[in-house]
Amino acid sequence: MYQTDPANTDSDSTTTRHDGDRTLLSAIVEAVGAETGRDPLDLDPLYSALDTEALERVVSPDRGADPPAGHLRFRYESCDVTVTGDGRVTAARRENGAR
C-alpha cells in the first residue's frame, strides 16, 4: 500500500515516486488519496481528469532521457498534481477545495 517518505511530506503537500512497485497512475491516485484523506478507490477515475496515455508519454521516467524528460501539472479532485520525469508525484490541496 501507499507510504510516504516523511522527508517528502508536509502540511501543504504529499510527494511520492512511481517505480517498479507502482505505476505512474497508481502513484497519482494514491498521493491524491493521501493528501485528501480519501480512499483512492473512492476518487473519480483519473482518466476523467486527463488523457492518461498522453501523461505517460510526457513524463515516463524510463524514456532514457538525461535528465529525465518532462513534467506536467494538472488538477485532480481537490488537488494540484505535479508529475515529473524523474518519478516524483506531488499532490497539494487547493485552498478553495473545489474540484
Short mmCIF file of N, CA, C and O in Angstrom, two decimals, residues 2-61:
data_model
loop_
_atom_site.label_atom_id
_atom_site.label_comp_id
_atom_site.label_asym_id
_atom_site.label_seq_id
_atom_site.Cartn_x
_atom_site.Cartn_y
_atom_site.Cartn_z
N TYR A 2 0.28 2.37 -0.10
CA TYR A 2 0.94 3.66 -0.23
C TYR A 2 1.62 4.08 1.06
O TYR A 2 1.04 4.02 2.12
N GLN A 3 2.86 4.49 0.96
CA GLN A 3 3.59 5.06 2.09
C GLN A 3 4.34 6.28 1.59
O GLN A 3 4.88 6.26 0.49
N THR A 4 4.37 7.31 2.41
CA THR A 4 5.13 8.49 2.04
C THR A 4 6.42 8.52 2.83
O THR A 4 6.53 7.93 3.89
N ASP A 5 7.38 9.19 2.30
CA ASP A 5 8.63 9.42 2.99
C ASP A 5 8.45 10.68 3.83
O ASP A 5 8.10 11.72 3.28
N PRO A 6 8.65 10.62 5.16
CA PRO A 6 8.44 11.81 5.99
C PRO A 6 9.20 13.03 5.51
O PRO A 6 8.75 14.15 5.68
N ALA A 7 10.32 12.83 4.86
CA ALA A 7 11.08 13.97 4.34
C ALA A 7 10.37 14.64 3.17
O ALA A 7 10.65 15.78 2.83
N ASN A 8 9.42 13.93 2.55
CA ASN A 8 8.72 14.46 1.38
C ASN A 8 7.26 14.77 1.65
O ASN A 8 6.48 14.90 0.73
N THR A 9 6.90 14.86 2.91
CA THR A 9 5.52 15.15 3.26
C THR A 9 5.49 16.31 4.21
O THR A 9 6.24 16.36 5.17
N ASP A 10 4.67 17.28 3.92
CA ASP A 10 4.48 18.40 4.84
C ASP A 10 3.00 18.72 4.90
O ASP A 10 2.19 18.03 4.29
N SER A 11 2.64 19.76 5.60
CA SER A 11 1.23 20.07 5.75
C SER A 11 0.62 20.60 4.46
O SER A 11 -0.59 20.67 4.35
N ASP A 12 1.44 20.95 3.48
CA ASP A 12 0.93 21.54 2.25
C ASP A 12 0.85 20.57 1.07
O ASP A 12 0.20 20.87 0.08
N SER A 13 1.53 19.42 1.16
CA SER A 13 1.54 18.52 0.02
C SER A 13 1.99 17.12 0.42
O SER A 13 2.53 16.91 1.50
N THR A 14 1.76 16.18 -0.50
CA THR A 14 2.22 14.80 -0.35
C THR A 14 3.02 14.47 -1.60
O THR A 14 2.54 14.68 -2.71
N THR A 15 4.23 13.93 -1.42
CA THR A 15 5.07 13.55 -2.55
C THR A 15 5.43 12.08 -2.45
O THR A 15 5.74 11.58 -1.38
N THR A 16 5.36 11.39 -3.57
CA THR A 16 5.78 10.00 -3.66
C THR A 16 6.50 9.81 -4.99
O THR A 16 6.69 10.77 -5.74
N ARG A 17 6.90 8.60 -5.27
CA ARG A 17 7.58 8.29 -6.52
C ARG A 17 6.88 7.10 -7.16
O ARG A 17 6.36 6.25 -6.46
N HIS A 18 6.90 7.07 -8.47
CA HIS A 18 6.43 5.86 -9.14
C HIS A 18 7.66 5.12 -9.61
O HIS A 18 8.66 5.70 -10.02
N ASP A 19 7.62 3.82 -9.45
CA ASP A 19 8.78 2.98 -9.74
C ASP A 19 8.29 1.59 -10.10
O ASP A 19 7.13 1.42 -10.44
N GLY A 20 9.12 0.61 -9.97
CA GLY A 20 8.73 -0.75 -10.32
C GLY A 20 7.63 -1.32 -9.44
O GLY A 20 6.95 -2.26 -9.83
N ASP A 21 7.44 -0.75 -8.24
CA ASP A 21 6.41 -1.26 -7.34
C ASP A 21 5.03 -0.71 -7.62
O ASP A 21 4.03 -1.29 -7.22
N ARG A 22 4.96 0.45 -8.26
CA ARG A 22 3.64 1.04 -8.57
C ARG A 22 3.74 1.79 -9.88
O ARG A 22 4.76 2.34 -10.22
N THR A 23 2.63 1.79 -10.60
CA THR A 23 2.60 2.51 -11.86
C THR A 23 2.46 4.01 -11.61
O THR A 23 2.11 4.44 -10.50
N LEU A 24 2.70 4.78 -12.62
CA LEU A 24 2.53 6.23 -12.54
C LEU A 24 1.10 6.58 -12.14
O LEU A 24 0.87 7.39 -11.24
N LEU A 25 0.13 5.96 -12.77
CA LEU A 25 -1.26 6.27 -12.48
C LEU A 25 -1.64 5.90 -11.05
O LEU A 25 -2.35 6.65 -10.37
N SER A 26 -1.16 4.76 -10.57
CA SER A 26 -1.41 4.37 -9.18
C SER A 26 -0.79 5.35 -8.21
O SER A 26 -1.39 5.70 -7.20
N ALA A 27 0.43 5.79 -8.51
CA ALA A 27 1.11 6.75 -7.63
C ALA A 27 0.32 8.05 -7.54
O ALA A 27 0.21 8.64 -6.45
N ILE A 28 -0.23 8.51 -8.65
CA ILE A 28 -1.02 9.75 -8.65
C ILE A 28 -2.26 9.58 -7.77
O ILE A 28 -2.53 10.39 -6.89
N VAL A 29 -3.01 8.51 -8.01
CA VAL A 29 -4.25 8.29 -7.26
C VAL A 29 -3.95 8.11 -5.77
O VAL A 29 -4.65 8.64 -4.91
N GLU A 30 -2.89 7.39 -5.44
CA GLU A 30 -2.54 7.17 -4.04
C GLU A 30 -2.08 8.46 -3.36
O GLU A 30 -2.43 8.72 -2.21
N ALA A 31 -1.31 9.28 -4.07
CA ALA A 31 -0.87 10.56 -3.49
C ALA A 31 -2.05 11.48 -3.24
O ALA A 31 -2.14 12.13 -2.19
N VAL A 32 -2.97 11.55 -4.19
CA VAL A 32 -4.15 12.40 -4.02
C VAL A 32 -5.02 11.85 -2.89
O VAL A 32 -5.53 12.61 -2.06
N GLY A 33 -5.17 10.54 -2.81
CA GLY A 33 -5.93 9.95 -1.72
C GLY A 33 -5.32 10.27 -0.37
O GLY A 33 -6.02 10.64 0.58
N ALA A 34 -3.99 10.19 -0.27
CA ALA A 34 -3.31 10.51 0.98
C ALA A 34 -3.46 11.99 1.33
O ALA A 34 -3.70 12.34 2.49
N GLU A 35 -3.35 12.84 0.35
CA GLU A 35 -3.43 14.28 0.59
C GLU A 35 -4.85 14.70 1.00
O GLU A 35 -5.02 15.60 1.82
N THR A 36 -5.85 14.07 0.43
CA THR A 36 -7.24 14.44 0.72
C THR A 36 -7.85 13.64 1.87
O THR A 36 -8.95 13.95 2.32
N GLY A 37 -7.15 12.59 2.30
CA GLY A 37 -7.70 11.74 3.35
C GLY A 37 -8.80 10.82 2.88
O GLY A 37 -9.59 10.33 3.67
N ARG A 38 -8.82 10.56 1.57
CA ARG A 38 -9.85 9.70 0.99
C ARG A 38 -9.23 8.40 0.49
O ARG A 38 -8.06 8.35 0.11
N ASP A 39 -10.03 7.36 0.47
CA ASP A 39 -9.61 6.09 -0.09
C ASP A 39 -9.42 6.28 -1.59
O ASP A 39 -10.33 6.81 -2.26
N PRO A 40 -8.29 5.88 -2.16
CA PRO A 40 -8.09 6.04 -3.60
C PRO A 40 -9.20 5.42 -4.44
O PRO A 40 -9.51 5.92 -5.53
N LEU A 41 -9.83 4.37 -3.95
CA LEU A 41 -10.91 3.74 -4.71
C LEU A 41 -12.17 4.60 -4.75
O LEU A 41 -13.05 4.37 -5.59
N ASP A 42 -12.27 5.59 -3.87
CA ASP A 42 -13.44 6.48 -3.85
C ASP A 42 -13.26 7.73 -4.71
O ASP A 42 -14.20 8.51 -4.86
N LEU A 43 -12.07 7.92 -5.29
CA LEU A 43 -11.82 9.08 -6.13
C LEU A 43 -12.44 8.86 -7.51
O LEU A 43 -12.63 7.73 -7.95
N ASP A 44 -12.73 9.96 -8.20
CA ASP A 44 -13.18 9.87 -9.58
C ASP A 44 -12.07 9.21 -10.40
O ASP A 44 -10.89 9.36 -10.09
N PRO A 45 -12.43 8.50 -11.47
CA PRO A 45 -11.40 7.89 -12.31
C PRO A 45 -10.42 8.96 -12.84
O PRO A 45 -10.84 10.03 -13.26
N LEU A 46 -9.15 8.65 -12.80
CA LEU A 46 -8.13 9.60 -13.24
C LEU A 46 -8.33 9.99 -14.71
O LEU A 46 -8.13 11.14 -15.08
N TYR A 47 -8.77 9.05 -15.53
CA TYR A 47 -8.97 9.36 -16.94
C TYR A 47 -10.05 10.41 -17.17
O TYR A 47 -10.12 11.00 -18.25
N SER A 48 -10.87 10.70 -16.15
CA SER A 48 -11.86 11.76 -16.31
C SER A 48 -11.24 13.15 -16.15
O SER A 48 -11.84 14.15 -16.53
N ALA A 49 -10.02 13.20 -15.61
CA ALA A 49 -9.33 14.48 -15.40
C ALA A 49 -8.32 14.79 -16.50
O ALA A 49 -8.02 15.96 -16.75
N LEU A 50 -7.76 13.75 -17.14
CA LEU A 50 -6.75 13.99 -18.17
C LEU A 50 -6.58 12.75 -19.04
O LEU A 50 -7.06 11.68 -18.71
N ASP A 51 -5.87 12.94 -20.13
CA ASP A 51 -5.54 11.84 -21.04
C ASP A 51 -4.37 11.08 -20.43
O ASP A 51 -3.23 11.54 -20.48
N THR A 52 -4.64 9.92 -19.84
CA THR A 52 -3.60 9.19 -19.12
C THR A 52 -2.51 8.65 -20.05
O THR A 52 -1.36 8.57 -19.64
N GLU A 53 -2.86 8.32 -21.27
CA GLU A 53 -1.84 7.85 -22.22
C GLU A 53 -0.87 8.96 -22.56
O GLU A 53 0.35 8.76 -22.64
N ALA A 54 -1.39 10.17 -22.75
CA ALA A 54 -0.52 11.32 -23.04
C ALA A 54 0.38 11.62 -21.84
O ALA A 54 1.57 11.92 -22.00
N LEU A 55 -0.18 11.52 -20.65
CA LEU A 55 0.61 11.73 -19.43
C LEU A 55 1.80 10.77 -19.39
O LEU A 55 2.93 11.19 -19.15
N GLU A 56 1.56 9.51 -19.64
CA GLU A 56 2.63 8.51 -19.63
C GLU A 56 3.71 8.84 -20.67
O GLU A 56 4.89 8.68 -20.40
N ARG A 57 3.30 9.33 -21.83
CA ARG A 57 4.29 9.67 -22.87
C ARG A 57 5.14 10.86 -22.47
O ARG A 57 6.33 10.92 -22.77
N VAL A 58 4.55 11.84 -21.78
CA VAL A 58 5.27 13.07 -21.43
C VAL A 58 6.25 12.87 -20.30
O VAL A 58 7.36 13.38 -20.33
N VAL A 59 5.86 12.13 -19.27
CA VAL A 59 6.68 12.09 -18.05
C VAL A 59 7.17 10.70 -17.68
O VAL A 59 7.54 10.46 -16.54
N SER A 60 7.22 9.79 -18.60
CA SER A 60 7.69 8.45 -18.28
C SER A 60 9.16 8.50 -17.87
O SER A 60 10.00 8.96 -18.63
N PRO A 61 9.50 7.99 -16.66
CA PRO A 61 10.88 8.06 -16.19
C PRO A 61 11.81 7.10 -16.90
O PRO A 61 13.02 7.22 -16.80
#
